[in-house]
Tab-separated table of C-alpha atoms and ligand atoms in Angstrom:
chain	number	residue	atom	x	y	z
A	1	MET	CA	-0.016	-0.030	-0.058
A	2	ALA	CA	0.950	3.623	-0.349
A	3	THR	CA	3.332	4.846	2.435
A	4	ALA	CA	3.771	8.221	3.923
A	5	ASN	CA	7.433	7.666	4.550
A	6	ALA	CA	8.832	7.392	1.046
A	7	SER	CA	12.306	6.272	2.130
A	8	SER	CA	11.322	3.604	4.549
A	9	ARG	CA	9.786	0.070	4.198
A	10	SER	CA	10.113	-2.287	1.330
A	11	GLY	CA	7.483	-0.241	-0.532
A	12	ALA	CA	9.961	2.317	-1.763
A	13	ALA	CA	11.882	-0.272	-3.659
A	14	THR	CA	9.009	-1.418	-5.838
A	15	ALA	CA	7.138	1.846	-6.024
A	16	VAL	CA	6.234	3.338	-9.343
A	17	LEU	CA	6.134	6.906	-7.792
A	18	THR	CA	8.176	8.022	-4.797
A	19	VAL	CA	7.935	11.554	-3.520
A	20	GLU	CA	10.454	12.549	-0.864
A	21	ASP	CA	10.345	15.876	0.964
A	22	LEU	CA	8.742	17.745	-1.961
A	23	SER	CA	8.541	21.404	-1.223
A	24	VAL	CA	6.970	24.057	-3.498
A	25	HIS	CA	7.180	27.824	-2.693
A	26	TYR	CA	5.420	30.669	-4.375
A	27	ASP	CA	7.674	33.728	-4.272
A	28	THR	CA	5.644	36.850	-3.075
A	29	HIS	CA	6.501	40.376	-1.904
A	30	ALA	CA	5.660	39.270	1.568
A	31	GLY	CA	8.085	36.237	1.356
A	32	PRO	CA	7.774	32.642	0.193
A	33	ALA	CA	4.283	31.034	0.432
A	34	LYS	CA	5.004	27.405	1.375
A	35	ALA	CA	2.293	25.697	-0.732
A	36	ALA	CA	3.766	22.287	-0.284
A	37	ASP	CA	6.110	21.545	2.611
A	38	ARG	CA	8.242	18.392	2.683
A	39	VAL	CA	5.403	16.142	1.156
A	40	SER	CA	6.414	12.474	1.042
A	41	PHE	CA	4.683	9.313	-0.106
A	42	ALA	CA	5.411	6.257	-2.218
A	43	LEU	CA	2.860	4.523	-4.440
A	44	GLN	CA	2.941	1.002	-5.821
A	45	PRO	CA	1.605	0.128	-9.303
A	46	GLY	CA	-2.179	-0.175	-9.242
A	47	GLU	CA	-2.545	1.682	-5.942
A	48	ARG	CA	-4.982	4.524	-5.331
A	49	LEU	CA	-3.904	7.365	-3.039
A	50	GLY	CA	-6.528	10.134	-2.217
A	51	LEU	CA	-5.169	13.523	-1.201
A	52	ILE	CA	-7.773	15.584	0.578
A	53	GLY	CA	-7.807	18.933	2.380
A	54	GLU	CA	-9.452	22.334	2.172
A	55	SER	CA	-8.878	24.737	-0.799
A	56	GLY	CA	-5.304	26.041	-0.466
A	57	SER	CA	-3.946	23.079	1.378
A	58	GLY	CA	-1.479	22.347	-1.345
A	59	LYS	CA	-3.082	19.357	-3.122
A	60	THR	CA	-3.210	20.881	-6.590
A	61	THR	CA	0.334	22.316	-6.083
A	62	VAL	CA	1.602	18.776	-5.431
A	63	ALA	CA	-0.208	17.579	-8.610
A	64	MET	CA	1.235	20.399	-10.702
A	65	ALA	CA	4.714	19.720	-9.243
A	66	LEU	CA	4.466	15.990	-10.170
A	67	MET	CA	3.493	16.985	-13.690
A	68	ARG	CA	6.328	19.696	-13.792
A	69	LEU	CA	3.664	22.174	-14.724
A	70	LEU	CA	4.446	24.819	-12.205
A	71	ARG	CA	5.169	28.272	-13.481
A	72	PRO	CA	6.721	31.279	-11.655
A	73	PRO	CA	6.209	32.644	-9.043
A	74	ALA	CA	5.910	28.891	-8.107
A	75	ARG	CA	9.105	26.979	-7.745
A	76	ILE	CA	10.230	23.593	-6.466
A	77	ALA	CA	12.191	24.490	-3.344
A	78	GLY	CA	13.428	21.023	-2.536
A	79	GLY	CA	12.764	17.272	-2.618
A	80	LYS	CA	12.939	14.396	-4.956
A	81	VAL	CA	10.421	12.631	-7.170
A	82	THR	CA	11.309	9.266	-8.595
A	83	LEU	CA	8.934	8.048	-11.381
A	84	ASP	CA	9.431	4.422	-12.550
A	85	GLY	CA	13.151	4.578	-11.548
A	86	ARG	CA	13.914	8.020	-13.071
A	87	GLU	CA	14.352	11.332	-11.141
A	88	LEU	CA	11.534	13.410	-12.468
A	89	LEU	CA	12.485	16.806	-11.272
A	90	SER	CA	15.703	16.778	-13.299
A	91	LEU	CA	14.346	15.527	-16.665
A	92	ASN	CA	15.114	17.931	-19.584
A	93	GLU	CA	12.285	19.305	-21.702
A	94	GLU	CA	12.358	16.540	-24.303
A	95	ASP	CA	12.555	13.733	-21.822
A	96	LEU	CA	9.680	15.351	-19.890
A	97	ARG	CA	7.576	15.535	-23.051
A	98	GLN	CA	8.109	11.865	-23.579
A	99	ALA	CA	7.353	11.121	-19.866
A	100	ARG	CA	4.011	12.999	-19.942
A	101	LEU	CA	1.082	10.805	-21.029
A	102	ARG	CA	3.390	7.728	-21.307
A	103	ASP	CA	4.600	7.547	-17.746
A	104	ILE	CA	2.539	10.178	-15.919
A	105	ALA	CA	-0.660	11.900	-16.908
A	106	LEU	CA	-3.031	14.478	-15.495
A	107	VAL	CA	-6.886	14.341	-15.543
A	108	PRO	CA	-7.434	18.058	-14.796
A	109	GLN	CA	-10.347	19.649	-13.148
A	110	GLY	CA	-12.585	21.687	-15.433
A	111	ALA	CA	-12.915	19.674	-18.612
A	112	MET	CA	-14.253	22.453	-20.696
A	113	SER	CA	-11.134	24.686	-20.012
A	114	SER	CA	-8.872	21.695	-20.743
A	115	LEU	CA	-10.277	20.938	-24.166
A	116	ASN	CA	-9.545	23.127	-27.185
A	117	PRO	CA	-12.913	24.577	-28.164
A	118	VAL	CA	-12.151	24.847	-31.869
A	119	MET	CA	-10.783	21.330	-32.408
A	120	ARG	CA	-12.760	18.071	-32.814
A	121	VAL	CA	-12.228	15.660	-29.953
A	122	GLY	CA	-10.653	13.012	-32.150
A	123	ASP	CA	-8.084	15.530	-33.498
A	124	GLN	CA	-7.178	16.482	-29.923
A	125	ILE	CA	-6.528	12.883	-29.122
A	126	VAL	CA	-4.350	12.435	-32.196
A	127	ASP	CA	-2.598	15.657	-31.262
A	128	ALA	CA	-1.763	14.218	-27.788
A	129	ILE	CA	-0.572	11.000	-29.110
A	130	ARG	CA	1.711	12.632	-31.751
A	131	ALA	CA	3.102	15.167	-29.378
A	132	HIS	CA	4.156	12.639	-26.835
A	133	SER	CA	5.180	9.550	-28.715
A	134	ARG	CA	7.384	8.668	-31.726
A	135	GLY	CA	6.512	6.487	-34.762
A	136	ASP	CA	2.772	6.417	-34.868
A	137	ASN	CA	1.062	6.624	-38.225
A	138	ARG	CA	-2.366	8.126	-39.025
A	139	ASN	CA	-4.134	4.805	-39.628
A	140	ASP	CA	-2.947	3.368	-36.369
A	141	ILE	CA	-3.837	6.406	-34.513
A	142	SER	CA	-7.392	6.470	-36.003
A	143	GLY	CA	-8.081	2.993	-34.598
A	144	ARG	CA	-6.513	3.991	-31.401
A	145	VAL	CA	-8.815	7.020	-31.006
A	146	ALA	CA	-11.946	4.848	-31.481
A	147	GLU	CA	-10.597	2.401	-28.991
A	148	LEU	CA	-9.837	5.113	-26.447
A	149	LEU	CA	-13.337	6.697	-26.729
A	150	ARG	CA	-14.912	3.265	-26.161
A	151	SER	CA	-12.715	2.738	-23.174
A	152	VAL	CA	-14.232	5.769	-21.513
A	153	GLY	CA	-17.731	4.845	-22.442
A	154	LEU	CA	-18.105	7.230	-25.461
A	155	ASP	CA	-19.257	6.297	-28.960
A	156	PRO	CA	-16.353	6.543	-31.455
A	157	ALA	CA	-18.503	8.946	-33.446
A	158	VAL	CA	-17.750	11.599	-30.649
A	159	ALA	CA	-14.275	11.908	-32.280
A	160	GLN	CA	-16.098	14.118	-34.936
A	161	ARG	CA	-17.665	16.420	-32.363
A	162	TYR	CA	-16.487	19.737	-30.898
A	163	PRO	CA	-16.398	20.101	-27.104
A	164	HIS	CA	-19.355	22.443	-26.960
A	165	GLU	CA	-21.518	19.616	-28.457
A	166	LEU	CA	-20.742	17.412	-25.367
A	167	SER	CA	-22.392	17.377	-21.930
A	168	GLY	CA	-20.149	17.929	-18.878
A	169	GLY	CA	-19.841	14.225	-18.227
A	170	MET	CA	-18.918	13.484	-21.864
A	171	LYS	CA	-16.234	16.239	-21.884
A	172	GLN	CA	-14.722	14.694	-18.765
A	173	ARG	CA	-14.610	11.340	-20.471
A	174	ALA	CA	-13.013	12.854	-23.501
A	175	VAL	CA	-10.331	14.382	-21.237
A	176	MET	CA	-9.764	10.959	-19.644
A	177	ALA	CA	-9.348	9.409	-23.153
A	178	ILE	CA	-6.607	12.014	-23.827
A	179	SER	CA	-4.918	11.533	-20.451
A	180	THR	CA	-4.797	7.731	-20.883
A	181	CYS	CA	-3.986	7.661	-24.664
A	182	LEU	CA	-0.407	6.414	-24.038
A	183	ALA	CA	-1.257	4.080	-21.074
A	184	PRO	CA	0.538	6.029	-18.283
A	185	LYS	CA	1.909	4.302	-15.215
A	186	VAL	CA	0.742	7.049	-12.945
A	187	ILE	CA	-2.525	9.106	-13.340
A	188	ILE	CA	-2.971	12.315	-11.414
A	189	ALA	CA	-6.690	13.098	-11.154
A	190	ASP	CA	-7.163	16.623	-9.864
A	191	GLU	CA	-10.878	16.880	-8.747
A	192	PRO	CA	-12.070	15.210	-11.996
A	193	THR	CA	-15.684	15.433	-10.960
A	194	SER	CA	-15.863	19.050	-9.907
A	195	ALA	CA	-19.001	20.859	-11.331
A	196	LEU	CA	-20.673	17.450	-12.159
A	197	ASP	CA	-23.876	16.280	-10.653
A	198	VAL	CA	-23.566	13.274	-8.166
A	199	VAL	CA	-24.890	10.763	-10.624
A	200	VAL	CA	-22.411	11.661	-13.244
A	201	GLN	CA	-19.689	11.955	-10.563
A	202	ARG	CA	-20.195	8.314	-9.727
A	203	GLN	CA	-20.112	7.235	-13.352
A	204	ILE	CA	-16.866	9.269	-13.980
A	205	MET	CA	-15.246	7.680	-10.950
A	206	GLN	CA	-16.276	4.220	-12.007
A	207	THR	CA	-14.795	4.863	-15.442
A	208	LEU	CA	-11.577	6.150	-13.935
A	209	GLY	CA	-11.395	3.085	-11.745
A	210	ARG	CA	-11.974	0.737	-14.802
A	211	LEU	CA	-9.320	2.559	-16.766
A	212	GLN	CA	-6.904	2.300	-13.897
A	213	ASP	CA	-7.487	-1.365	-13.424
A	214	GLY	CA	-7.090	-2.008	-17.143
A	215	LEU	CA	-3.783	-0.099	-17.242
A	216	GLY	CA	-2.400	-1.291	-13.835
A	217	ALA	CA	-1.600	2.395	-13.220
A	218	ALA	CA	-1.287	4.041	-9.861
A	219	VAL	CA	-3.622	6.957	-9.173
A	220	VAL	CA	-3.343	10.068	-7.083
A	221	LEU	CA	-6.846	11.333	-6.712
A	222	ILE	CA	-7.172	14.951	-5.472
A	223	GLY	CA	-10.309	16.343	-3.939
A	224	HIS	CA	-12.149	17.734	-1.000
A	225	ASP	CA	-15.079	15.366	-0.912
A	226	MET	CA	-14.198	12.925	1.879
A	227	GLY	CA	-16.946	10.497	0.789
A	228	LEU	CA	-15.849	10.302	-2.896
A	229	ILE	CA	-12.167	10.083	-1.943
A	230	ALA	CA	-12.854	7.301	0.680
A	231	GLN	CA	-14.837	5.234	-1.885
A	232	PHE	CA	-12.162	5.350	-4.494
A	233	SER	CA	-8.834	5.264	-2.554
A	234	ASP	CA	-6.836	2.646	-0.861
A	235	THR	CA	-4.946	5.152	1.167
A	236	ILE	CA	-5.939	8.706	2.160
A	237	GLY	CA	-3.380	11.538	2.749
A	238	VAL	CA	-4.809	14.485	4.652
A	239	MET	CA	-3.228	17.860	3.732
A	240	TYR	CA	-3.166	21.020	5.743
A	241	ALA	CA	-1.208	24.113	5.035
A	242	GLY	CA	1.042	22.499	2.613
A	243	LYS	CA	1.704	19.388	4.744
A	244	ILE	CA	0.509	15.879	4.870
A	245	VAL	CA	-0.754	15.791	8.511
A	246	GLU	CA	-2.083	12.249	8.384
A	247	ILE	CA	-1.864	9.301	5.999
A	248	GLY	CA	-3.020	5.750	6.232
A	249	PRO	CA	-5.349	2.999	4.939
A	250	VAL	CA	-8.788	4.358	4.068
A	251	ARG	CA	-10.631	2.207	6.648
A	252	GLN	CA	-8.366	3.301	9.423
A	253	ILE	CA	-8.550	6.929	8.462
A	254	ILE	CA	-12.326	6.946	8.276
A	255	GLU	CA	-13.045	4.699	11.343
A	256	ALA	CA	-10.150	5.823	13.555
A	257	PRO	CA	-8.749	9.138	12.411
A	258	LYS	CA	-5.872	10.302	14.586
A	259	HIS	CA	-5.324	13.881	13.598
A	260	PRO	CA	-7.813	16.466	14.851
A	261	TYR	CA	-8.069	18.033	11.337
A	262	THR	CA	-8.987	14.633	9.822
A	263	ARG	CA	-11.632	14.125	12.567
A	264	LEU	CA	-13.186	17.563	11.833
A	265	LEU	CA	-13.145	16.915	8.077
A	266	ILE	CA	-15.018	13.674	8.538
A	267	ASP	CA	-17.431	15.242	11.052
A	268	SER	CA	-18.232	18.026	8.669
A	269	ILE	CA	-19.814	15.512	6.149
A	270	PRO	CA	-23.591	16.180	6.450
A	271	GLY	CA	-25.638	13.091	7.295
A	272	ILE	CA	-28.987	12.419	5.390
A	273	LYS	CA	-30.531	9.919	7.735
A	274	LYS	CA	-31.644	12.383	10.433
A	275	LYS	CA	-31.825	16.092	10.748
A	276	GLN	CA	-28.695	17.328	12.631
A	277	LYS	CA	-26.628	20.457	13.196
A	278	LEU	CA	-24.015	21.168	10.671
A	279	ARG	CA	-20.557	20.632	12.113
A	280	GLY	CA	-17.911	22.782	10.475
A	281	ILE	CA	-14.225	23.385	11.108
A	282	PRO	CA	-13.895	26.651	13.042
A	283	GLY	CA	-11.801	29.447	11.660
A	284	LEU	CA	-10.166	29.614	8.140
A	285	PRO	CA	-7.109	28.024	6.575
A	286	PRO	CA	-3.968	30.135	7.382
A	287	ARG	CA	-2.136	32.473	4.846
A	288	LEU	CA	0.719	30.474	3.594
A	289	VAL	CA	3.097	33.432	3.773
A	290	ASN	CA	2.385	33.780	7.423
A	291	LEU	CA	1.779	30.390	8.941
A	292	PRO	CA	1.122	29.984	12.567
A	293	GLU	CA	4.162	28.858	14.571
A	294	CYS	CA	4.933	25.146	14.875
A	295	CYS	CA	1.696	23.225	14.335
A	296	SER	CA	-0.040	25.521	11.848
A	297	PHE	CA	-3.337	24.040	12.750
A	298	HIS	CA	-3.236	25.158	16.407
A	299	PRO	CA	-5.445	28.276	16.060
A	300	ARG	CA	-8.267	26.150	14.876
A	301	CYS	CA	-7.610	22.955	16.761
A	302	PRO	CA	-9.934	22.177	19.650
A	303	TYR	CA	-7.226	20.031	21.287
A	304	ALA	CA	-4.394	22.459	21.195
A	305	PHE	CA	-2.183	22.792	24.156
A	306	GLY	CA	1.145	24.645	24.966
A	307	GLU	CA	3.511	22.422	23.086
A	308	CYS	CA	1.562	22.878	19.882
A	309	LYS	CA	2.718	26.503	19.704
A	310	THR	CA	6.385	25.861	20.549
A	311	VAL	CA	7.319	22.641	18.929
A	312	THR	CA	6.602	21.497	15.321
A	313	PRO	CA	5.056	18.026	15.347
A	314	ARG	CA	6.809	15.361	13.288
A	315	GLN	CA	5.096	12.589	11.537
A	316	GLN	CA	5.087	9.397	13.597
A	317	GLU	CA	3.596	5.940	12.967
A	318	VAL	CA	0.538	5.532	15.281
A	319	ALA	CA	-0.933	2.414	13.815
A	320	PRO	CA	0.072	-0.046	11.118
A	321	ASP	CA	0.783	2.127	7.966
A	322	GLN	CA	-0.915	5.148	9.629
A	323	ARG	CA	1.264	8.235	10.285
A	324	VAL	CA	0.209	11.412	11.891
A	325	ALA	CA	1.858	14.731	12.700
A	326	CYS	CA	0.341	15.662	16.077
A	327	HIS	CA	1.663	16.152	19.685
A	328	LEU	CA	-1.301	14.061	21.061
A	329	TYR	CA	0.741	11.070	20.225
A	330	PRO	CA	2.159	8.721	21.390
A	331	GLU	CA	0.644	9.580	24.705
A	332	HIS	CA	-2.794	8.878	23.469
A	333	ASP	CA	-3.854	5.746	21.501
A	334	ARG	CA	-6.780	7.438	19.895
A	335	LEU	CA	-8.246	10.953	19.425
A	336	PRO	CA	-10.231	12.037	22.420
A	337	GLU	CA	-13.876	12.994	21.883
A	338	ARG	CA	-14.374	16.220	19.961
A	339	PRO	CA	-15.282	19.077	22.257
A	340	ALA	CA	-18.851	20.341	21.657
A	341	ALA	CA	-17.639	23.978	21.373
A	342	THR	CA	-16.505	23.351	17.744
A	343	GLU	CA	-20.061	22.891	16.507
A	344	VAL	CA	-21.321	25.515	14.139
A	345	PRO	CA	-24.607	27.088	15.366
A	346	ALA	CA	-27.561	26.173	13.281
U	401	SF4	FE1	-3.969	20.086	17.483
U	401	SF4	FE2	-1.622	20.253	18.808
U	401	SF4	FE3	-2.190	18.120	17.329
U	401	SF4	FE4	-1.685	20.466	16.156
U	401	SF4	S1	-0.218	19.241	17.361
U	401	SF4	S2	-3.297	19.034	15.599
U	401	SF4	S3	-2.599	21.929	17.630
U	401	SF4	S4	-3.260	18.788	19.151
């Protein structure tokens, strides 16, 4: 399974993707905004890691860094990313172009803005294949386009359509066809169902799962919907203020979260069985240029105590394969009951 500590355990040796201490800063007049801060995990072929957190927690920044799509003022401030045995961060432009779609591919959020509005869908798939691979001829590619469209549940005739002629779900499927056109080993899916209704969301996630199974690819799924992430993933990594504050097997994270932020995220999912008060997370995510000292969650944490403001918590293993960065451990073996004072008034 995916591990938080990329350099430990046997997992790193066989991992298709290893991320070690990845840091990304955005240079601003007020100083560097630490959008990703020493993020580490390792992913085996066929594994599914869900990265979850509020907006601004660093999830998409990690995705963009893994795709080497960051642009100034963002810069990679440190760390190492190994993709199928190659150091990704030091690849030159040509090697990077070959690696994209073939080794690592992005399913972006916002399908409409990802597709070219003035090109037919089929031509966009052909473009992607030609731009990122060598030696394909037009006949082979045409057959491949039909096969790809079928693989995402679209009629091959969609190849002749323009993006504006497709529904939101069809556009997202077309984007997935492009992203998987060269059978990548790692798929980064950045909120692939945002702006879709729940029925289509489910269909898109099922299609992504089928594609991944067929390819044997590893997936990093990024989102802020805990239910959706939990249904899809083997492992969940919870991000706050650029850091992974907890990571572990999905069942353990959902049934026995250890980090207060994870607990609050889970508690904020509204239930539908009975009427109940909405439970939110008090306060707002911090400004990344001016993070609170030490544990950056302490101003919002109902469990905070003195040490949280003076010592930065380090990740530690608190259960098999479950790691957390919080001073409540190892003294506690589980997270205490959530104080009622954190409830949002109805
Ligand atoms: Fe809360 Fe302290 Fe743990 Fe941070 S280290 S999450 S403030 S208890």
